[in-house]
Short mmCIF file of C-alpha atoms and ligand atoms in Angstrom, two decimals:
data_model
loop_
_atom_site.label_atom_id
_atom_site.label_comp_id
_atom_site.label_asym_id
_atom_site.label_seq_id
_atom_site.Cartn_x
_atom_site.Cartn_y
_atom_site.Cartn_z
CA MET S 1 37.92 2.62 -36.40
CA PHE S 2 35.20 5.07 -37.49
CA ASN S 3 32.76 2.19 -37.64
CA ARG S 4 33.45 1.37 -34.00
CA PHE S 5 33.09 5.01 -33.06
CA PHE S 6 29.66 5.38 -34.65
CA PHE S 7 28.60 1.99 -33.28
CA HIS S 8 29.29 3.15 -29.72
CA ILE S 9 27.67 6.55 -30.26
CA GLY S 10 24.55 4.89 -31.67
CA ARG S 11 24.33 2.33 -28.93
CA TYR S 12 24.93 4.98 -26.27
CA PHE S 13 22.05 7.12 -27.50
CA SER S 14 19.69 4.20 -27.95
CA MET S 15 20.54 3.23 -24.38
CA LEU S 16 19.76 6.77 -23.21
CA GLN S 17 16.45 6.60 -24.98
CA ARG S 18 15.49 3.59 -22.86
CA VAL S 19 16.98 5.12 -19.71
CA LEU S 20 15.08 8.38 -19.90
CA THR S 21 11.61 6.98 -19.37
CA VAL S 22 9.13 7.56 -16.59
CA PRO S 23 9.89 5.07 -13.78
CA GLY S 24 7.30 2.31 -13.49
CA LYS S 25 6.92 2.58 -9.74
CA TRP S 26 7.78 5.86 -7.97
CA SER S 27 8.14 4.26 -4.56
CA VAL S 28 10.80 1.89 -5.91
CA PHE S 29 12.54 4.68 -7.82
CA LYS S 30 12.69 6.90 -4.76
CA LYS S 31 14.25 4.15 -2.70
CA GLU S 32 16.90 3.49 -5.34
CA LEU S 33 17.56 7.22 -5.72
CA PHE S 34 18.24 7.78 -2.02
CA HIS S 35 20.47 4.73 -1.98
CA GLU S 36 22.51 6.13 -4.90
CA ILE S 37 22.73 9.63 -3.43
CA ASP S 38 24.22 8.04 -0.36
CA SER S 39 26.57 5.62 -2.10
CA LEU S 40 27.69 7.87 -4.99
CA GLY S 41 27.54 11.29 -3.34
CA LEU S 42 28.00 11.30 0.38
CA THR S 43 30.80 8.74 0.39
CA SER S 44 32.79 11.01 -1.96
CA LEU S 45 32.79 13.85 0.55
CA PRO S 46 36.02 12.96 2.42
CA ILE S 47 38.20 12.71 -0.67
CA VAL S 48 36.68 15.89 -2.15
CA ALA S 49 37.33 17.73 1.12
CA ILE S 50 40.95 16.65 1.47
CA ILE S 51 41.87 17.40 -2.13
CA SER S 52 40.12 20.78 -2.06
CA LEU S 53 41.85 21.96 1.10
CA PHE S 54 45.32 21.13 -0.16
CA MET S 55 44.80 22.32 -3.73
CA GLY S 56 43.49 25.66 -2.46
CA ALA S 57 46.56 25.95 -0.27
CA VAL S 58 48.96 25.16 -3.08
CA ILE S 59 47.31 27.65 -5.46
CA THR S 60 47.60 30.37 -2.79
CA ILE S 61 51.25 29.69 -2.06
CA GLN S 62 52.16 29.48 -5.75
CA ALA S 63 50.32 32.73 -6.44
CA ALA S 64 52.10 34.42 -3.55
CA PHE S 65 55.51 33.37 -4.86
CA GLY S 66 54.62 34.36 -8.40
CA PHE S 67 53.52 37.90 -7.53
CA THR S 68 56.80 39.33 -6.33
CA SER S 69 56.65 42.44 -8.53
CA ALA S 70 55.76 45.69 -6.80
CA TRP S 71 53.15 46.38 -9.51
CA VAL S 72 50.94 43.54 -8.33
CA PRO S 73 48.81 44.45 -5.31
CA LEU S 74 48.98 41.99 -2.41
CA TYR S 75 45.28 41.18 -2.51
CA ALA S 76 45.86 39.57 -5.93
CA VAL S 77 46.72 36.35 -4.14
CA GLY S 78 43.22 35.93 -2.71
CA TYR S 79 41.70 37.09 -5.96
CA THR S 80 43.68 34.51 -7.98
CA THR S 81 42.89 31.68 -5.61
CA ARG S 82 39.20 32.50 -5.69
CA ASP S 83 38.95 32.60 -9.46
CA SER S 84 41.04 29.51 -10.13
CA VAL S 85 39.13 27.50 -7.56
CA ILE S 86 35.68 28.60 -8.69
CA LEU S 87 36.25 28.65 -12.44
CA GLU S 88 38.37 25.62 -13.02
CA PHE S 89 39.69 23.71 -10.10
CA SER S 90 36.47 22.76 -8.27
CA PRO S 91 34.17 22.05 -11.22
CA THR S 92 36.70 20.42 -13.53
CA ILE S 93 39.43 18.80 -11.43
CA ILE S 94 37.02 17.54 -8.79
CA SER S 95 34.76 16.19 -11.54
CA LEU S 96 37.77 14.34 -12.95
CA ILE S 97 38.43 12.88 -9.50
CA LEU S 98 34.78 11.89 -9.26
CA ALA S 99 35.00 10.30 -12.72
CA GLY S 100 37.67 8.07 -11.23
CA LYS S 101 35.84 7.22 -8.05
CA VAL S 102 32.16 7.26 -9.03
CA GLY S 103 32.70 6.23 -12.66
CA SER S 104 34.63 3.08 -11.87
CA ASN S 105 32.15 2.30 -9.11
CA ILE S 106 29.15 2.53 -11.47
CA ALA S 107 30.82 0.61 -14.29
CA SER S 108 31.98 -2.25 -12.11
CA GLU S 109 28.68 -2.51 -10.25
CA ILE S 110 26.58 -2.67 -13.42
CA GLY S 111 29.22 -4.82 -15.17
CA THR S 112 29.11 -7.37 -12.37
CA MET S 113 25.33 -7.42 -12.53
CA ARG S 114 25.63 -8.11 -16.25
CA ILE S 115 28.04 -11.03 -16.04
CA THR S 116 26.22 -12.66 -13.12
CA GLU S 117 22.94 -12.49 -15.09
CA GLN S 118 21.30 -10.11 -12.62
CA ILE S 119 20.40 -7.82 -15.51
CA ASP S 120 18.86 -10.76 -17.36
CA ALA S 121 16.91 -11.56 -14.20
CA LEU S 122 15.55 -8.00 -14.16
CA GLU S 123 14.61 -8.17 -17.83
CA ILE S 124 12.84 -11.51 -17.35
CA MET S 125 10.74 -10.02 -14.57
CA GLY S 126 9.60 -7.41 -17.08
CA VAL S 127 11.66 -4.58 -15.58
CA ASN S 128 13.21 -2.01 -17.93
CA SER S 129 16.70 -2.74 -16.62
CA ARG S 130 18.35 0.30 -18.22
CA SER S 131 15.95 2.71 -16.66
CA PHE S 132 15.82 0.89 -13.35
CA LEU S 133 19.59 0.71 -12.92
CA ILE S 134 20.87 3.80 -14.67
CA LEU S 135 18.29 6.56 -14.20
CA PRO S 136 18.65 6.76 -10.38
CA LYS S 137 22.44 6.99 -10.79
CA ILE S 138 22.23 9.81 -13.34
CA VAL S 139 19.70 11.76 -11.27
CA ALA S 140 21.67 11.19 -8.07
CA CYS S 141 24.93 12.45 -9.61
CA MET S 142 23.30 15.49 -11.22
CA PHE S 143 21.67 16.34 -7.92
CA ILE S 144 24.52 15.73 -5.47
CA ASN S 145 27.59 16.78 -7.47
CA PRO S 146 26.73 20.52 -7.41
CA PHE S 147 26.68 20.34 -3.61
CA LEU S 148 30.01 18.54 -3.59
CA ILE S 149 31.45 21.22 -5.86
CA LEU S 150 30.09 24.06 -3.70
CA ILE S 151 31.66 22.45 -0.66
CA SER S 152 34.88 22.01 -2.60
CA MET S 153 34.91 25.72 -3.56
CA PHE S 154 34.41 26.76 0.03
CA LEU S 155 37.08 24.39 1.33
CA GLY S 156 39.51 25.31 -1.43
CA ILE S 157 39.30 28.99 -0.61
CA ALA S 158 39.37 28.26 3.12
CA GLY S 159 42.39 26.00 2.65
CA GLY S 160 44.19 28.81 0.83
CA TRP S 161 43.56 31.16 3.71
CA LEU S 162 44.41 28.64 6.44
CA LEU S 163 47.62 27.30 5.02
CA GLY S 164 48.54 30.58 3.29
CA THR S 165 48.49 32.51 6.54
CA PHE S 166 50.11 29.58 8.32
CA ALA S 167 52.94 29.61 5.79
CA GLY S 168 53.11 33.39 6.19
CA VAL S 169 52.76 34.19 2.47
CA VAL S 170 49.62 36.29 2.85
CA SER S 171 47.81 38.13 5.61
CA THR S 172 44.20 37.49 6.54
CA TYR S 173 43.23 41.05 5.66
CA GLN S 174 44.75 40.95 2.18
CA TYR S 175 43.34 37.49 1.48
CA VAL S 176 39.80 38.33 2.55
CA TYR S 177 39.94 41.61 0.60
CA GLY S 178 41.19 39.65 -2.41
CA ILE S 179 38.49 37.05 -2.42
CA GLN S 180 35.82 39.77 -2.35
CA TYR S 181 37.48 41.94 -5.01
CA GLN S 182 35.39 42.27 -8.21
CA PHE S 183 33.39 39.17 -7.45
CA ASN S 184 31.27 38.06 -10.39
CA SER S 185 28.49 35.72 -9.27
CA PHE S 186 28.01 34.43 -12.81
CA ASN S 187 31.24 32.47 -12.31
CA ILE S 188 29.46 30.26 -9.80
CA THR S 189 26.57 29.71 -12.20
CA TYR S 190 29.07 28.84 -14.93
CA ALA S 191 30.81 26.37 -12.61
CA LEU S 192 27.58 24.70 -11.59
CA ILE S 193 26.39 24.37 -15.18
CA LYS S 194 29.66 22.63 -15.97
CA THR S 195 29.29 20.40 -12.92
CA VAL S 196 25.82 19.23 -13.89
CA VAL S 197 26.92 18.42 -17.44
CA PHE S 198 29.97 16.56 -16.14
CA ALA S 199 27.79 14.66 -13.66
CA PHE S 200 25.59 13.48 -16.52
CA ILE S 201 28.66 12.39 -18.49
CA ILE S 202 30.16 10.53 -15.53
CA ALA S 203 26.99 8.60 -14.70
CA SER S 204 25.78 7.83 -18.22
CA VAL S 205 29.12 6.98 -19.85
CA SER S 206 30.25 4.69 -17.04
CA ALA S 207 26.83 3.05 -16.92
CA TYR S 208 27.12 2.47 -20.67
CA HIS S 209 30.46 0.71 -20.29
CA GLY S 210 29.17 -1.40 -17.40
CA TYR S 211 25.88 -2.30 -19.06
CA TYR S 212 27.47 -3.64 -22.23
CA THR S 213 30.16 -5.70 -20.51
CA GLU S 214 30.61 -9.13 -22.09
CA GLY S 215 32.56 -11.97 -20.58
CA GLY S 216 33.81 -12.39 -17.05
CA ALA S 217 35.50 -10.67 -14.13
CA LEU S 218 38.42 -9.61 -16.31
CA GLU S 219 36.12 -7.70 -18.64
CA VAL S 220 34.43 -5.98 -15.71
CA GLY S 221 37.83 -4.59 -14.79
CA ARG S 222 38.40 -3.47 -18.37
CA SER S 223 34.98 -1.82 -18.55
CA SER S 224 35.67 0.11 -15.42
CA THR S 225 39.03 1.34 -16.75
CA LYS S 226 37.45 2.33 -20.05
CA ALA S 227 34.69 4.15 -18.21
CA VAL S 228 37.20 6.32 -16.35
CA VAL S 229 39.27 7.03 -19.47
CA TYR S 230 36.30 8.03 -21.64
CA CYS S 231 34.65 10.05 -18.88
CA SER S 232 37.86 12.01 -18.34
CA ILE S 233 38.34 12.74 -22.04
CA LEU S 234 34.71 13.79 -22.46
CA ILE S 235 34.87 16.02 -19.40
CA LEU S 236 37.88 17.84 -20.84
CA VAL S 237 36.26 18.20 -24.27
CA PHE S 238 33.01 19.51 -22.81
CA ASN S 239 34.95 21.78 -20.49
CA PHE S 240 36.38 23.44 -23.58
CA ILE S 241 33.03 23.63 -25.37
CA LEU S 242 31.12 24.99 -22.37
CA THR S 243 33.79 27.55 -21.59
CA GLN S 244 33.62 28.81 -25.16
CA LEU S 245 29.83 28.98 -25.01
CA LEU S 246 29.42 30.50 -21.57
CA LEU S 247 32.38 32.82 -21.08
CA SER S 248 33.08 34.29 -24.48
CA MET P 1 1.19 -23.91 -23.36
CA ILE P 2 4.49 -23.17 -25.06
CA GLU P 3 5.27 -24.33 -28.57
CA LEU P 4 8.66 -24.25 -30.22
CA LYS P 5 8.90 -24.45 -33.98
CA ASN P 6 12.21 -25.14 -35.72
CA ILE P 7 14.45 -23.23 -33.35
CA ASN P 8 17.97 -22.72 -34.69
CA LYS P 9 20.77 -20.96 -32.91
CA SER P 10 24.46 -20.72 -33.67
CA PHE P 11 27.32 -18.75 -32.12
CA ASN P 12 30.09 -17.64 -34.47
CA GLY P 13 29.13 -20.29 -37.01
CA ARG P 14 29.03 -23.05 -34.37
CA HIS P 15 25.58 -24.66 -34.34
CA ILE P 16 24.31 -25.08 -30.79
CA THR P 17 20.62 -25.69 -31.35
CA GLN P 18 19.34 -27.21 -34.57
CA ASN P 19 15.73 -27.48 -35.64
CA VAL P 20 14.20 -28.04 -32.24
CA SER P 21 10.41 -28.26 -32.26
CA CYS P 22 8.51 -29.15 -29.14
CA THR P 23 5.32 -28.55 -27.15
CA PHE P 24 5.12 -27.94 -23.42
CA GLU P 25 1.66 -28.35 -21.92
CA ARG P 26 -0.01 -26.25 -19.28
CA GLY P 27 -0.20 -27.80 -15.80
CA GLN P 28 2.66 -30.13 -16.60
CA THR P 29 6.32 -30.15 -15.55
CA SER P 30 8.41 -30.71 -18.64
CA LEU P 31 12.04 -31.64 -18.28
CA ILE P 32 14.90 -30.92 -20.64
CA ILE P 33 17.84 -33.25 -20.10
CA GLY P 34 21.18 -33.61 -21.82
CA GLU P 35 24.92 -33.59 -21.32
CA SER P 36 26.77 -30.58 -20.03
CA GLY P 37 27.41 -28.18 -22.91
CA SER P 38 24.69 -29.68 -25.10
CA GLY P 39 22.85 -26.37 -25.36
CA LYS P 40 20.10 -26.70 -22.77
CA THR P 41 20.63 -23.26 -21.29
CA VAL P 42 20.86 -21.75 -24.77
CA LEU P 43 17.55 -23.35 -25.71
CA LEU P 44 15.90 -22.03 -22.54
CA LYS P 45 17.26 -18.55 -23.18
CA CYS P 46 15.81 -18.69 -26.69
CA ILE P 47 12.44 -19.60 -25.20
CA VAL P 48 12.38 -16.77 -22.67
CA GLY P 49 13.82 -14.31 -25.17
CA LEU P 50 17.19 -13.52 -23.59
CA THR P 51 18.91 -14.64 -26.77
CA GLU P 52 17.23 -14.37 -30.11
CA PRO P 53 17.15 -17.60 -32.13
CA ASP P 54 18.46 -17.30 -35.70
CA THR P 55 15.25 -18.79 -37.06
CA GLY P 56 12.12 -20.33 -35.60
CA GLU P 57 9.03 -19.45 -33.60
CA VAL P 58 8.33 -19.44 -29.88
CA LEU P 59 4.60 -19.45 -29.16
CA PHE P 60 3.27 -18.59 -25.70
CA ASP P 61 -0.37 -19.72 -25.75
CA GLY P 62 -0.43 -19.13 -29.47
CA LYS P 63 1.32 -15.74 -29.54
CA ASP P 64 4.73 -15.53 -31.16
CA ALA P 65 7.09 -14.02 -28.58
CA LEU P 66 9.65 -13.10 -31.22
CA LYS P 67 7.23 -10.87 -33.09
CA MET P 68 5.98 -8.99 -30.04
CA ASN P 69 6.67 -5.28 -29.56
CA ALA P 70 8.41 -3.99 -26.45
CA LYS P 71 5.20 -3.39 -24.52
CA GLU P 72 3.72 -6.83 -25.24
CA LYS P 73 7.03 -8.45 -24.39
CA GLN P 74 7.17 -6.65 -21.05
CA ASN P 75 3.63 -7.76 -20.21
CA LEU P 76 4.45 -11.34 -21.13
CA ARG P 77 7.54 -11.22 -18.92
CA LYS P 78 5.54 -10.19 -15.90
CA GLU P 79 3.98 -13.66 -16.14
CA ILE P 80 7.34 -15.43 -16.29
CA GLY P 81 9.28 -16.75 -13.32
CA MET P 82 12.80 -17.87 -14.01
CA LEU P 83 15.51 -19.55 -12.01
CA PHE P 84 18.95 -18.93 -13.51
CA GLN P 85 21.65 -21.58 -13.42
CA GLY P 86 23.81 -19.28 -11.28
CA GLY P 87 20.96 -17.95 -9.17
CA ALA P 88 21.36 -14.32 -10.30
CA LEU P 89 20.31 -12.92 -6.94
CA PHE P 90 20.65 -9.16 -6.51
CA ASP P 91 23.85 -8.72 -4.46
CA SER P 92 22.87 -5.37 -3.01
CA LYS P 93 19.56 -6.62 -1.62
CA THR P 94 18.83 -8.95 1.28
CA VAL P 95 17.16 -12.30 0.70
CA GLU P 96 13.80 -10.87 1.66
CA GLU P 97 14.22 -7.81 -0.57
CA ASN P 98 15.19 -10.11 -3.42
CA ILE P 99 11.89 -11.93 -3.10
CA THR P 100 9.71 -8.87 -2.50
CA PHE P 101 11.31 -7.00 -5.41
CA PRO P 102 9.05 -8.31 -8.20
CA LEU P 103 6.06 -7.87 -5.89
CA ALA P 104 6.97 -4.25 -5.09
CA MET P 105 7.56 -3.58 -8.76
CA PHE P 106 4.41 -5.02 -10.29
CA THR P 107 1.75 -5.59 -7.67
CA GLU P 108 -0.30 -3.33 -5.46
CA MET P 109 0.55 -5.38 -2.37
CA SER P 110 1.27 -3.46 0.81
CA GLU P 111 4.70 -3.82 2.34
CA LYS P 112 3.31 -6.13 5.00
CA GLU P 113 1.67 -8.40 2.43
CA GLN P 114 4.90 -8.52 0.45
CA LYS P 115 6.84 -9.57 3.54
CA GLU P 116 4.29 -12.24 4.37
CA ARG P 117 4.48 -13.58 0.86
CA ALA P 118 8.29 -13.62 1.06
CA GLN P 119 8.18 -15.47 4.37
CA PHE P 120 5.74 -17.98 2.90
CA CYS P 121 7.93 -18.62 -0.14
CA LEU P 122 11.02 -18.92 2.04
CA SER P 123 9.32 -21.47 4.25
CA ARG P 124 8.45 -23.49 1.14
CA VAL P 125 12.16 -23.82 0.37
CA ASN P 126 13.09 -24.45 4.03
CA LEU P 127 14.79 -21.11 4.57
CA LYS P 128 12.58 -19.38 7.10
CA ASP P 129 15.42 -17.68 8.98
CA ALA P 130 17.49 -16.40 6.07
CA GLY P 131 15.39 -13.31 5.29
CA ASN P 132 17.87 -10.75 6.55
CA LEU P 133 21.03 -12.26 5.08
CA TYR P 134 22.76 -10.97 1.95
CA PRO P 135 23.44 -13.32 -0.98
CA SER P 136 27.17 -13.25 -0.20
CA GLU P 137 26.37 -14.78 3.19
CA LEU P 138 24.59 -17.81 1.70
CA SER P 139 25.89 -21.20 0.64
CA GLY P 140 25.56 -22.26 -2.99
CA GLY P 141 22.51 -24.41 -2.33
CA MET P 142 20.85 -21.73 -0.23
CA LYS P 143 21.29 -19.22 -3.07
CA LYS P 144 19.58 -21.64 -5.39
CA ARG P 145 16.66 -22.05 -3.02
CA VAL P 146 16.27 -18.31 -2.55
CA ALA P 147 16.28 -17.92 -6.32
CA ILE P 148 13.48 -20.47 -6.55
CA ALA P 149 11.53 -18.61 -3.89
CA ARG P 150 11.98 -15.39 -5.88
CA ALA P 151 10.84 -17.05 -9.11
CA ILE P 152 7.62 -18.41 -7.62
CA ALA P 153 6.75 -15.40 -5.45
CA PRO P 154 4.62 -13.53 -8.03
CA ASN P 155 2.70 -16.71 -8.99
CA PRO P 156 3.93 -16.77 -12.60
CA LYS P 157 2.02 -18.39 -15.42
CA TYR P 158 5.20 -19.77 -16.91
CA LEU P 159 8.02 -21.13 -14.76
CA PHE P 160 11.51 -21.87 -16.07
CA CYS P 161 14.15 -23.50 -13.91
CA ASP P 162 17.72 -23.98 -15.06
CA GLU P 163 19.08 -26.83 -12.92
CA PRO P 164 17.08 -26.15 -9.77
CA ASN P 165 18.80 -28.93 -7.83
CA SER P 166 22.40 -28.91 -8.92
CA GLY P 167 24.52 -28.37 -5.82
CA LEU P 168 21.81 -29.58 -3.46
CA ASP P 169 21.85 -32.69 -1.30
CA PRO P 170 19.50 -35.51 -2.41
CA LYS P 171 16.96 -34.75 0.31
CA THR P 172 16.63 -31.02 -0.40
CA SER P 173 16.78 -31.80 -4.08
CA ILE P 174 13.68 -33.99 -3.92
CA LEU P 175 11.97 -31.36 -1.78
CA ILE P 176 12.56 -28.71 -4.46
CA ASP P 177 11.38 -31.06 -7.21
CA LYS P 178 8.18 -31.77 -5.31
CA LEU P 179 7.67 -28.05 -4.69
CA ILE P 180 7.97 -27.30 -8.40
CA LYS P 181 5.53 -30.05 -9.33
CA GLU P 182 3.11 -29.08 -6.60
CA ILE P 183 2.85 -25.42 -7.59
CA THR P 184 2.68 -26.37 -11.24
CA ASP P 185 -0.39 -28.49 -10.50
CA GLU P 186 -1.87 -26.01 -8.08
CA PHE P 187 -1.64 -22.92 -10.26
CA GLN P 188 -1.77 -24.68 -13.64
CA MET P 189 1.54 -23.23 -14.74
CA THR P 190 3.55 -24.19 -17.78
CA THR P 191 6.80 -25.35 -16.28
CA ILE P 192 10.07 -26.21 -17.97
CA VAL P 193 12.92 -27.60 -15.90
CA ILE P 194 16.45 -28.25 -17.07
CA THR P 195 18.22 -30.97 -15.20
CA HIS P 196 20.70 -33.78 -15.48
CA ASP P 197 19.58 -35.44 -12.32
CA MET P 198 17.89 -38.79 -12.98
CA ASN P 199 16.18 -38.63 -9.58
CA SER P 200 14.30 -35.54 -10.77
CA VAL P 201 13.47 -37.19 -14.04
CA MET P 202 11.87 -40.14 -12.29
CA GLU P 203 10.17 -37.99 -9.68
CA ILE P 204 8.55 -35.23 -11.73
CA GLY P 205 9.20 -35.96 -15.42
CA GLU P 206 5.68 -35.86 -16.82
CA LYS P 207 7.37 -35.02 -20.06
CA VAL P 208 11.05 -35.45 -20.84
CA VAL P 209 12.96 -34.01 -23.78
CA PHE P 210 16.47 -35.30 -24.38
CA ILE P 211 18.86 -32.96 -26.18
CA CYS P 212 21.79 -34.58 -27.94
CA ASN P 213 23.99 -33.61 -30.90
CA ASN P 214 22.36 -30.15 -30.87
CA GLN P 215 18.97 -31.67 -31.61
CA LYS P 216 15.89 -32.97 -29.91
CA TRP P 217 16.97 -36.58 -29.80
CA TRP P 218 14.19 -38.20 -27.85
CA GLU P 219 10.88 -37.25 -26.24
CA GLY P 220 8.78 -39.20 -23.73
CA THR P 221 7.81 -39.50 -20.08
CA ASN P 222 9.39 -40.87 -16.91
CA LYS P 223 7.42 -44.05 -17.57
CA THR P 224 8.84 -44.69 -21.00
CA ILE P 225 12.39 -43.45 -20.46
CA LEU P 226 13.74 -46.54 -18.69
CA ASN P 227 12.84 -48.95 -21.46
CA THR P 228 13.90 -46.93 -24.45
CA ASP P 229 16.05 -48.44 -27.21
CA ASN P 230 17.62 -45.11 -28.02
CA LYS P 231 21.35 -45.75 -27.72
CA GLU P 232 22.47 -42.21 -26.83
CA LEU P 233 19.74 -41.88 -24.23
CA ASN P 234 20.67 -45.22 -22.67
CA ASP P 235 24.30 -44.11 -22.58
CA PHE P 236 23.14 -40.97 -20.79
CA ILE P 237 20.96 -42.73 -18.23
CA TYR P 238 22.91 -45.87 -17.49
CA VAL P 239 26.31 -44.41 -16.93
CA SER P 240 27.27 -46.37 -13.86
CA LYS P 241 27.98 -50.08 -13.86
CA PHE P 242 25.55 -50.48 -11.00
CA LEU P 243 22.65 -49.08 -13.00
CA LYS P 244 23.56 -51.08 -16.08
CA GLU P 245 23.48 -54.29 -14.08
CA LEU P 246 20.17 -53.27 -12.58
CA LYS P 247 18.73 -52.78 -16.04
CA ASP P 248 19.98 -56.11 -17.31
CA LYS P 249 18.54 -57.80 -14.25
CA ASN P 250 15.19 -56.14 -14.90
CA LYS P 251 15.14 -57.34 -18.49
CA SER P 252 15.89 -60.95 -17.70
N1 ATP R 301 27.00 -16.35 -25.52
C1 ATP R 301 27.64 -17.39 -26.06
N2 ATP R 301 28.58 -17.19 -27.01
C2 ATP R 301 29.22 -18.23 -27.59
N3 ATP R 301 28.99 -19.51 -27.27
C3 ATP R 301 28.06 -19.79 -26.33
C4 ATP R 301 27.34 -18.74 -25.68
N4 ATP R 301 26.48 -19.30 -24.80
C5 ATP R 301 26.67 -20.64 -24.89
N5 ATP R 301 27.61 -20.95 -25.81
C6 ATP R 301 28.05 -22.29 -26.18
O1 ATP R 301 26.92 -23.10 -26.32
C7 ATP R 301 27.14 -24.41 -25.84
C8 ATP R 301 26.02 -24.83 -24.95
O2 ATP R 301 26.01 -24.06 -23.77
P1 ATP R 301 24.88 -24.21 -22.68
O3 ATP R 301 25.18 -23.22 -21.62
O4 ATP R 301 23.56 -24.17 -23.31
O5 ATP R 301 25.15 -25.68 -22.12
P2 ATP R 301 24.25 -26.49 -21.11
O6 ATP R 301 23.60 -27.60 -21.86
O7 ATP R 301 23.36 -25.59 -20.36
O8 ATP R 301 25.35 -27.10 -20.16
P3 ATP R 301 25.35 -27.25 -18.56
O9 ATP R 301 24.56 -28.46 -18.25
O10 ATP R 301 26.79 -27.45 -18.24
O11 ATP R 301 24.81 -26.01 -17.99
C9 ATP R 301 28.50 -24.39 -25.15
O12 ATP R 301 29.40 -25.10 -25.95
C10 ATP R 301 28.88 -22.94 -25.09
O13 ATP R 301 30.24 -22.80 -25.36
MG1 MG R 302 23.26 -24.80 -18.51
#
């Protein structure tokens, strides 16, 4: 059990060592990078948008029902929504969703390339296949995920306002006052730092599981499941560690 | 020139390749033949370095490929063209991009030159109009031909083909064989072709190595292969009654 654990850790880091090299040809790297930004980032926008809108709404409504005591000012609803969305919901929950979508995508793509010998074909041409396949994905995720998360924050808070006022649990004036109340811009920095770390985990861990697939189509499926499971666990662990480091 | 010295390879204690030693000359097409599952692909993968043999040496023009460091290995590989048994085309790239990929990666060719080269290679395998298709839109034989075009595009010094004509009709098959022989002569490449097609053996087998019982069982040329006394080889060649009768007629 421990043997397996250290085997994977060792192989993961030796993979990273080969991944993090200067690309052989910048023109080729740039082309791959833009392709990945499109296929890993932009296609995730719809699901991120829908989830953010509704989660923001639910947080607002729950907060409004929770704060029935006269001691709690009415603007607390907006304040609560803002902080939960920015601190936890957008960076962590959306990253978990992305681990499911992007992670399984990366693992199955690279896994399929492995079992159909496309990776061998790259190696035989003299291409550093780890760097060629994985580096653009890591860079693309670390670049595009912060934008996705910023959009998610905006939509989450907007969703709270839209559906909160629609449901009649909060007024526009109270909500807008609440989301401006004691705003600490470091929270956004904290959220983006988390996002970038999670993006690295999502891309590199799923690429690891895809790259070392052995067998056939069945194993590709398994690799992609494993990728999502390990990404999710690691995101939660690093969420804890980063929160300790950055907020305490 | 490629020399193999005492190559051994086993998987989970099962011996697949035992003590194979062999020399493949420059400017010559060498064929490896043998039954399905006899370890031909494994042997080829040991030669190109995709699997590491348990023991033995693989010499590329005198240099041991197994003792090379990463940099030397990468430089050697830029001189290798390989056709995989399954084609191994890049799914996310079009046919043309598949062929220009090694050129874009390792040469200073302009995009226009790359495209011209791709068109030229495609026309050599009779696929002029397939440039914009994706691998999933090709038939099995077309994939194979694109893979050949990709392997020869960078003018490699060493060319390895794993069953270049399985899944092709006899006419296209001969065309591919001739193409391989032609470019081998023209560019003085060291070419190794795996096949179980006797047509190919007769057509281009300047050297033929027969793998049987995990070993190199027989070695010769397309001239000597028909009159061999080797029992296993005869069983391999003269499978059909028709051919057997033909042989007996020839003898008498
Ligand atoms: N990675 C591997 N792990 C375990 N066994 C393997 C592996 N690769 C090949 N083998 C075994 O080695 C033997 C030879 O396989 P190989 O692919 O070399 O056959 P082949 O001669 O190329 O056959 P064919 O003409 O059908 O392609 C087979 O019995 C196969 O089960
Ligand atoms: Mg084979």
